[in-house]
Coordinates of N, CA and C in Angstrom, one line a residue:
X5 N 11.4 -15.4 -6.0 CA 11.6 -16.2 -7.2 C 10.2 -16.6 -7.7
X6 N 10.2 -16.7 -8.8 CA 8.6 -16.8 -9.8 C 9.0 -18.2 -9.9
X7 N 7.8 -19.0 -9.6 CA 7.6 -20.3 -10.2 C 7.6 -20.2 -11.7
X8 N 7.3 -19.6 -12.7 CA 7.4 -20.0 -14.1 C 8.7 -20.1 -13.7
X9 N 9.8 -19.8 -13.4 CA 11.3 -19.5 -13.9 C 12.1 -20.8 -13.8
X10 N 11.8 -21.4 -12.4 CA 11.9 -22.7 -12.3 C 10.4 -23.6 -12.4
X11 N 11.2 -25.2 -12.6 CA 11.0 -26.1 -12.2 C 10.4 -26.5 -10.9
X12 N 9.4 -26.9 -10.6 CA 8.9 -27.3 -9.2 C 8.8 -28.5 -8.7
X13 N 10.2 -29.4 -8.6 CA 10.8 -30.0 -8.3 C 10.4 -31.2 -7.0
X14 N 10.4 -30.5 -6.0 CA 10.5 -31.0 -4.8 C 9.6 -29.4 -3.6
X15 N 8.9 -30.6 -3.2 CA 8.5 -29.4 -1.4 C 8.8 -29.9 -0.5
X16 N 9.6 -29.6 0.6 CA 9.9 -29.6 1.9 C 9.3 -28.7 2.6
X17 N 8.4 -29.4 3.6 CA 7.9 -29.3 4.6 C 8.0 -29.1 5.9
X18 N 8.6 -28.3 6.6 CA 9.2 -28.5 7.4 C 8.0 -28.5 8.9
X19 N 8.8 -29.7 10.1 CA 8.0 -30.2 11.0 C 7.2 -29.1 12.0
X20 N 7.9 -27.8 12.0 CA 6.6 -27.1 12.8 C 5.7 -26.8 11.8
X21 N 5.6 -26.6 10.4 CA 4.5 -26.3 9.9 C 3.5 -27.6 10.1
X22 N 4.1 -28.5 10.0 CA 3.0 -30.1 10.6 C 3.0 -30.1 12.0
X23 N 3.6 -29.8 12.4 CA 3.1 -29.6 13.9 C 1.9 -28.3 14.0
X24 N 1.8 -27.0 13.5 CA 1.0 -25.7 13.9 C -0.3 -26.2 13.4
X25 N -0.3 -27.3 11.8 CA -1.3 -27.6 11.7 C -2.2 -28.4 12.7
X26 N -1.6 -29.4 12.8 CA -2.7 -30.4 13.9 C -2.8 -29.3 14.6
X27 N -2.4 -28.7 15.6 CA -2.0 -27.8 16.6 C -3.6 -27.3 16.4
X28 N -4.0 -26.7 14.9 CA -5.0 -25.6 14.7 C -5.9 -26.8 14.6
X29 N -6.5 -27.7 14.1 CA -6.9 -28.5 13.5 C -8.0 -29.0 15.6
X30 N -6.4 -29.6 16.0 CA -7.2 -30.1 17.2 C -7.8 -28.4 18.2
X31 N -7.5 -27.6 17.8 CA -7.9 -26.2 19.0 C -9.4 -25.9 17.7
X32 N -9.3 -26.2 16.7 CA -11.0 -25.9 16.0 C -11.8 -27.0 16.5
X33 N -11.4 -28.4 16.6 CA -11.9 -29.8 16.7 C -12.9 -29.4 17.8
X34 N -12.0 -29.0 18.9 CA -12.3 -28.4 20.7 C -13.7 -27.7 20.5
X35 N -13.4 -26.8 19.6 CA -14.1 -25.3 19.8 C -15.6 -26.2 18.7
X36 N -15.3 -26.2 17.7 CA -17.0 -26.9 17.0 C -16.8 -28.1 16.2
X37 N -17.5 -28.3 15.1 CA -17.2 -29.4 14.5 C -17.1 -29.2 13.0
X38 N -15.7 -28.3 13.1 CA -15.0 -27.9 11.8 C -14.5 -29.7 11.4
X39 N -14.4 -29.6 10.2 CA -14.2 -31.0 9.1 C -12.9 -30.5 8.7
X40 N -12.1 -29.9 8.6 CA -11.2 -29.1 8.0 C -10.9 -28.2 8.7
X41 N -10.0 -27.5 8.3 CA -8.7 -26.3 8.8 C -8.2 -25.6 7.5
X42 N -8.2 -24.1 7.5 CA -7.2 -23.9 6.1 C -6.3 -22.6 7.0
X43 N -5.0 -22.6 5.9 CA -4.3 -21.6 6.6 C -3.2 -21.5 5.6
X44 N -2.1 -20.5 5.6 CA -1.4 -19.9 4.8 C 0.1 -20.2 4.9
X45 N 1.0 -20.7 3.5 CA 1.9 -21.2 3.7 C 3.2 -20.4 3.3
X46 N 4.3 -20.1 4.4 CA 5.3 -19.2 4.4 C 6.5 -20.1 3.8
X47 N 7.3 -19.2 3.2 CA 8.3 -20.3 2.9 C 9.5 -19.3 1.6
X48 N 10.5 -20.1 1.4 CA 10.8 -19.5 -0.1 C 11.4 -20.6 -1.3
X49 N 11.5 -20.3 -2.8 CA 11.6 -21.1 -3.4 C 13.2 -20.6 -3.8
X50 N 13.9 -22.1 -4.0 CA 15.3 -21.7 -4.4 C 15.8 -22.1 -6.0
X51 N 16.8 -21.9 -6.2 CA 16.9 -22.0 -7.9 C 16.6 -23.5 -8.0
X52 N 16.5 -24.3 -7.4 CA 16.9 -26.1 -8.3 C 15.6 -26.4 -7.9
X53 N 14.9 -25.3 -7.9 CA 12.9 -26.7 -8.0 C 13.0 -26.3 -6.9
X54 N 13.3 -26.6 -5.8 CA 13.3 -26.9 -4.2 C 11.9 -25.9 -3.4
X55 N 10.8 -26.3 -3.2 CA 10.0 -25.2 -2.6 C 10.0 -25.5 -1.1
X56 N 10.6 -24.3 -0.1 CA 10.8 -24.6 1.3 C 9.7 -24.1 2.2
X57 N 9.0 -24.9 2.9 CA 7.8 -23.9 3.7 C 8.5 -24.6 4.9
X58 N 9.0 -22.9 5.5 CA 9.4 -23.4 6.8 C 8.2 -22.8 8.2
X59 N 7.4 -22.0 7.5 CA 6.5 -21.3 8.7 C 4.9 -21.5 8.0
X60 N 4.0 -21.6 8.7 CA 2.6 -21.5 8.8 C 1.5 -20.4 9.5
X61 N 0.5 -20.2 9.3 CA -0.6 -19.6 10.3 C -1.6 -19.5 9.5
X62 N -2.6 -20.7 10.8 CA -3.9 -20.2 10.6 C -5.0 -19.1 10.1
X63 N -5.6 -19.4 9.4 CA -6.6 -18.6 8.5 C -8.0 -19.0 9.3
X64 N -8.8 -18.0 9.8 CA -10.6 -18.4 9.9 C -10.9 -18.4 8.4
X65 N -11.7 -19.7 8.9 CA -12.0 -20.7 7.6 C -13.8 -21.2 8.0
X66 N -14.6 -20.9 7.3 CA -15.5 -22.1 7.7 C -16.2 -22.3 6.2
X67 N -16.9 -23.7 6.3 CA -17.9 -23.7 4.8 C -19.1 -24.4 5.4
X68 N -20.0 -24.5 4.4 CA -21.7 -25.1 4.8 C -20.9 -26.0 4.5
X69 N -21.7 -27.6 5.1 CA -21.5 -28.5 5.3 C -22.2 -28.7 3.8
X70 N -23.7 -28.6 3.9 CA -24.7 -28.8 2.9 C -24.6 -28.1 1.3
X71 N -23.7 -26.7 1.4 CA -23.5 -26.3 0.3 C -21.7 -26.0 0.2
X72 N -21.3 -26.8 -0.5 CA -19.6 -26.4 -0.1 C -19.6 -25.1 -1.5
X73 N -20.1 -24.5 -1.9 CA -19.8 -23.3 -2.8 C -19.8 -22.3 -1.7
X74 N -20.8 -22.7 -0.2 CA -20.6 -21.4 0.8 C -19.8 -21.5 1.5
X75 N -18.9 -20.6 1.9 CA -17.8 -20.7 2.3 C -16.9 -19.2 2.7
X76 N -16.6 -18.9 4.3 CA -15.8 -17.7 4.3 C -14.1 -18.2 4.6
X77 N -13.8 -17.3 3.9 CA -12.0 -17.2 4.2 C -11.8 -15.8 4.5
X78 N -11.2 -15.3 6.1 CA -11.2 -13.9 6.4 C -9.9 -13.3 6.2
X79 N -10.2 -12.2 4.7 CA -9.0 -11.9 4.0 C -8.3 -10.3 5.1
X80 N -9.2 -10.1 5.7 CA -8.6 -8.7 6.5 C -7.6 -9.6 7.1
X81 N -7.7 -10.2 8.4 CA -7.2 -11.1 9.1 C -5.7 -11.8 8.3
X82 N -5.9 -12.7 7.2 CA -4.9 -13.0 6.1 C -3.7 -12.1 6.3
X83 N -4.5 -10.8 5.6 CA -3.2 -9.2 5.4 C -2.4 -8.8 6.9
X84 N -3.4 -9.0 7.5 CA -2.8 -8.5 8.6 C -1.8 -9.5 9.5
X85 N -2.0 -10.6 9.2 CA -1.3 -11.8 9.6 C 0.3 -11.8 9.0
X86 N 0.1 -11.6 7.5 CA 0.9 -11.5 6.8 C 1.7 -10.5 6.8
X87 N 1.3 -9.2 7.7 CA 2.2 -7.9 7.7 C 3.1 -8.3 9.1
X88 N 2.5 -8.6 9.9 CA 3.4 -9.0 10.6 C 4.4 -9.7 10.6
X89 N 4.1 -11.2 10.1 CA 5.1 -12.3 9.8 C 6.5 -11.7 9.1
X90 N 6.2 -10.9 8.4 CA 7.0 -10.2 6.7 C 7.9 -9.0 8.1
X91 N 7.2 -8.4 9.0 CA 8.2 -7.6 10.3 C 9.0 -8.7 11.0
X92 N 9.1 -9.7 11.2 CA 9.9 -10.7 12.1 C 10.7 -11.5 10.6
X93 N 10.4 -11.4 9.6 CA 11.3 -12.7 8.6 C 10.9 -12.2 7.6
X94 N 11.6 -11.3 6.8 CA 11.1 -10.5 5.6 C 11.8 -11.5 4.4
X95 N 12.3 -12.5 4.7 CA 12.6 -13.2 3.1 C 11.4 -14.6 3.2
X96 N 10.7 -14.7 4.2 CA 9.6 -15.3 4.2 C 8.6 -15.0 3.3
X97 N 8.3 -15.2 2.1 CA 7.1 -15.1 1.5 C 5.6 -16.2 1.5
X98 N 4.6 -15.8 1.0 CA 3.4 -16.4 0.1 C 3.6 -17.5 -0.5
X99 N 4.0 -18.6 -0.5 CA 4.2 -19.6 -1.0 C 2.6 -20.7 -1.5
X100 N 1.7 -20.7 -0.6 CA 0.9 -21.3 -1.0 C -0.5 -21.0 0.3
X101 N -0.8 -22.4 0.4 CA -1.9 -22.4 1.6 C -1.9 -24.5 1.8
X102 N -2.7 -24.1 3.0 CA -2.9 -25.7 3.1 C -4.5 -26.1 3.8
X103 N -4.6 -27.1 3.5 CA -6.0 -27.6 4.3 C -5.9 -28.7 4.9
X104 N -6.7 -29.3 5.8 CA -6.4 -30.7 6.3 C -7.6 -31.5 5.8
X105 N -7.7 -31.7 4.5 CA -8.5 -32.8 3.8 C -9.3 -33.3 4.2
X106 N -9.4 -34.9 4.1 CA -8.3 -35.3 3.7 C -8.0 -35.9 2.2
X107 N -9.1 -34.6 1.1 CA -8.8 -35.1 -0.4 C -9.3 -33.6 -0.7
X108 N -8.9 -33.5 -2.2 CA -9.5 -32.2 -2.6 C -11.0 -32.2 -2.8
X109 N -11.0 -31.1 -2.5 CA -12.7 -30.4 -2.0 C -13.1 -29.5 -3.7
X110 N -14.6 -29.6 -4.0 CA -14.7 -29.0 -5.4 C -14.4 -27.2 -5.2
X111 N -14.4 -26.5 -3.9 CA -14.0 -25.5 -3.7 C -12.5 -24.9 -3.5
X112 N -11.9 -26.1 -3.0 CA -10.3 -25.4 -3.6 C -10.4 -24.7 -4.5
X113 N -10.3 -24.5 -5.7 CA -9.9 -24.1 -6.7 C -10.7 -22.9 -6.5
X114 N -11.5 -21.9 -6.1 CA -11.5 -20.5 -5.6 C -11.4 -20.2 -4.1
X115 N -10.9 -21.1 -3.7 CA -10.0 -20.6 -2.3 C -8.4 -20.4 -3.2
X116 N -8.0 -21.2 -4.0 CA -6.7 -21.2 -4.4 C -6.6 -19.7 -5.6
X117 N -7.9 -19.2 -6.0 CA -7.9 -18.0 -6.8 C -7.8 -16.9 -6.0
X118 N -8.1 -17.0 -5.0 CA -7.8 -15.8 -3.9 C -6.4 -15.9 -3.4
X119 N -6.0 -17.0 -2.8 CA -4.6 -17.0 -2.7 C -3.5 -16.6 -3.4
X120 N -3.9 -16.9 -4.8 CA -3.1 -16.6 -5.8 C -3.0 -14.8 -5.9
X121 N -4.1 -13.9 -4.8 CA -3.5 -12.6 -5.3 C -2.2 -12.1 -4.7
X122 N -2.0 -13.4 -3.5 CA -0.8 -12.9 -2.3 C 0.4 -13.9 -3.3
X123 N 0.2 -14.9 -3.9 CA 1.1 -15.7 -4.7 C 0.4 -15.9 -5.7
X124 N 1.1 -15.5 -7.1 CA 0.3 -16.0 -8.0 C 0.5 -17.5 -8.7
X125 N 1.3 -18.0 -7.8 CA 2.3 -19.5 -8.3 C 1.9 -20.2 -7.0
X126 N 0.9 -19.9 -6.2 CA 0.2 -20.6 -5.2 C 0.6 -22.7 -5.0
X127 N 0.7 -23.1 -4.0 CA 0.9 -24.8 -4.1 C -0.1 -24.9 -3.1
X128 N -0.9 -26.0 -3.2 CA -1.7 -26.2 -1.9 C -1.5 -27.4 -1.3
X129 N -1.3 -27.4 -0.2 CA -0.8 -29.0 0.6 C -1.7 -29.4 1.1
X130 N -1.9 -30.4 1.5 CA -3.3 -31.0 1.9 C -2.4 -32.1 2.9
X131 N -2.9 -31.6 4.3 CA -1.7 -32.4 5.5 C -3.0 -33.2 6.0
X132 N -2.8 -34.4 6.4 CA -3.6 -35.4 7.1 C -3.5 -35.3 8.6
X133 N -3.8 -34.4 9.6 CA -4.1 -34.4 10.6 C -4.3 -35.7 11.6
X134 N -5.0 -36.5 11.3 CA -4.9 -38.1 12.1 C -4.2 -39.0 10.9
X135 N -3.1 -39.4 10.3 CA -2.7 -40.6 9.8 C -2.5 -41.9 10.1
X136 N -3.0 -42.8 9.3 CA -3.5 -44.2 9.9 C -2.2 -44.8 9.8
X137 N -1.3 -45.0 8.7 CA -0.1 -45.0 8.0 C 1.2 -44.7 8.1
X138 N 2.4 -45.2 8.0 CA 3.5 -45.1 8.1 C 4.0 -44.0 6.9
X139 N 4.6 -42.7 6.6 CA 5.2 -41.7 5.6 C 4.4 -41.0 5.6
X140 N 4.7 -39.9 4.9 CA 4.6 -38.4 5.1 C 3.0 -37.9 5.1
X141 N 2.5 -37.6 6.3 CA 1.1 -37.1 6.0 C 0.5 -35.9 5.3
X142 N 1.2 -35.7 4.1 CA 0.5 -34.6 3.4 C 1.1 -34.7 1.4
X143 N 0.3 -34.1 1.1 CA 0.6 -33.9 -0.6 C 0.5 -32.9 -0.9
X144 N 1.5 -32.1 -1.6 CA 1.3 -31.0 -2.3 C 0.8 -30.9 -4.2
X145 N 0.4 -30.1 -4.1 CA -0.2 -29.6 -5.8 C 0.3 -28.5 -5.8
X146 N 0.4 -28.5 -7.1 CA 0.6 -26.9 -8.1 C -0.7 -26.8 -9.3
X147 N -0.7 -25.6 -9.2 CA -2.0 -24.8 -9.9 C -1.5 -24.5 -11.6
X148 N -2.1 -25.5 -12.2 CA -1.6 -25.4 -14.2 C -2.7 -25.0 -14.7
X149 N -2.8 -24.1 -15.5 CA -4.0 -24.1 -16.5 C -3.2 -23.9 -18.0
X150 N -4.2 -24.5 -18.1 CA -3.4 -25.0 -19.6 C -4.7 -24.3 -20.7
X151 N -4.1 -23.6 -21.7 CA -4.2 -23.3 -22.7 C -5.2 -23.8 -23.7
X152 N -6.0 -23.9 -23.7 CA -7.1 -25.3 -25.3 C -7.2 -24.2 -26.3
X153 N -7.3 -24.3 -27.3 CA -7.8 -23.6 -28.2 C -8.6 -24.5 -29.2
X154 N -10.1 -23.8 -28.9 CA -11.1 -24.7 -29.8 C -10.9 -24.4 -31.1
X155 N -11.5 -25.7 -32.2 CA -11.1 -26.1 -33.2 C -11.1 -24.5 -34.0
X156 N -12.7 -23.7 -33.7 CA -13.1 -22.6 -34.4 C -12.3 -21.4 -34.3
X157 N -11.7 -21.6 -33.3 CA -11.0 -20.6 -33.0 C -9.6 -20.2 -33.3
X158 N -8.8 -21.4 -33.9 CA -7.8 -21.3 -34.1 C -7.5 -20.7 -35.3
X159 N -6.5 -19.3 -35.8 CA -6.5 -18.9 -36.7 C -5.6 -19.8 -37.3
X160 N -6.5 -19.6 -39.0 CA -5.8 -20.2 -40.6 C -4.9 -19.4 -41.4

């Protein structure tokens, strides 16, 4: 189902995708001193808004500390992740991606333009890995671009 068609209502999250994250989050922590985690979100959307991510997996992710425009996301790895997943649960789709923040980064938005070639109605969650706080450790977004048409441009 295409996000234009519906309303995007409501995301449920379901607890092993918050669970696989920390999971990745604390096994990168171990290994160096990643600030972050990104990884790819499985799931399907139903007719009333409802977007369900019931499955997750890690993405290699790293970016400069000093320059956040540099940055690898390993797209072989991605496809091949994905062909699998799609052999065990083939109504599992592309639904988004997630990071563990814990705010938006000025590079999302071309991590989320790559995502968008496996979903083009991409959501990005952004899960809190340590929360200090009582309710739900994560926020989702959806990707709008909106239309302007400058003054000059608009035909008379």
């Amino acid at each position: 189902m295409v996000l234009n068609e519906v309303a995007l209502d409501k995301v449920v999250v379901h607890p092993l995708v918050l669970l696989s994250v920390v999971d990745h989050f604390n096994r990168m922590g171990k290994i160096g001193n990643q600030k972050r985690v990104v990884g790819l979100l499985l799931g399907s959307w139903s007719s009333k808004g409802v977007l369900d991510i019931a499955n997750s997996f890690a993405i290699p992710f790293d970016e400069d500390d000093k320059d956040r425009e540099v940055w690898f996301l390993d797209h072989e790895y991605l496809e091949n992740m994905y062909n699998m997943f799609r052999k065990v649960n083939a109504k599992e789709r592309v639904v988004g991606w997630y990071h563990t923040g814990p705010k938006l980064h000025q590079n999302d938005i071309l991590i989320n333009d790559l995502i968008r070639k496996y979903c083009p109605n991409s959501v990005l969650v952004i899960i809190d890995p340590k929360p200090t706080g009582l309710g739900c450790p994560h926020e989702a977004y959806k990707w709008y671009r909106r239309n302007v048409h400058d003054d000059w441009n608009v035909p008379t």
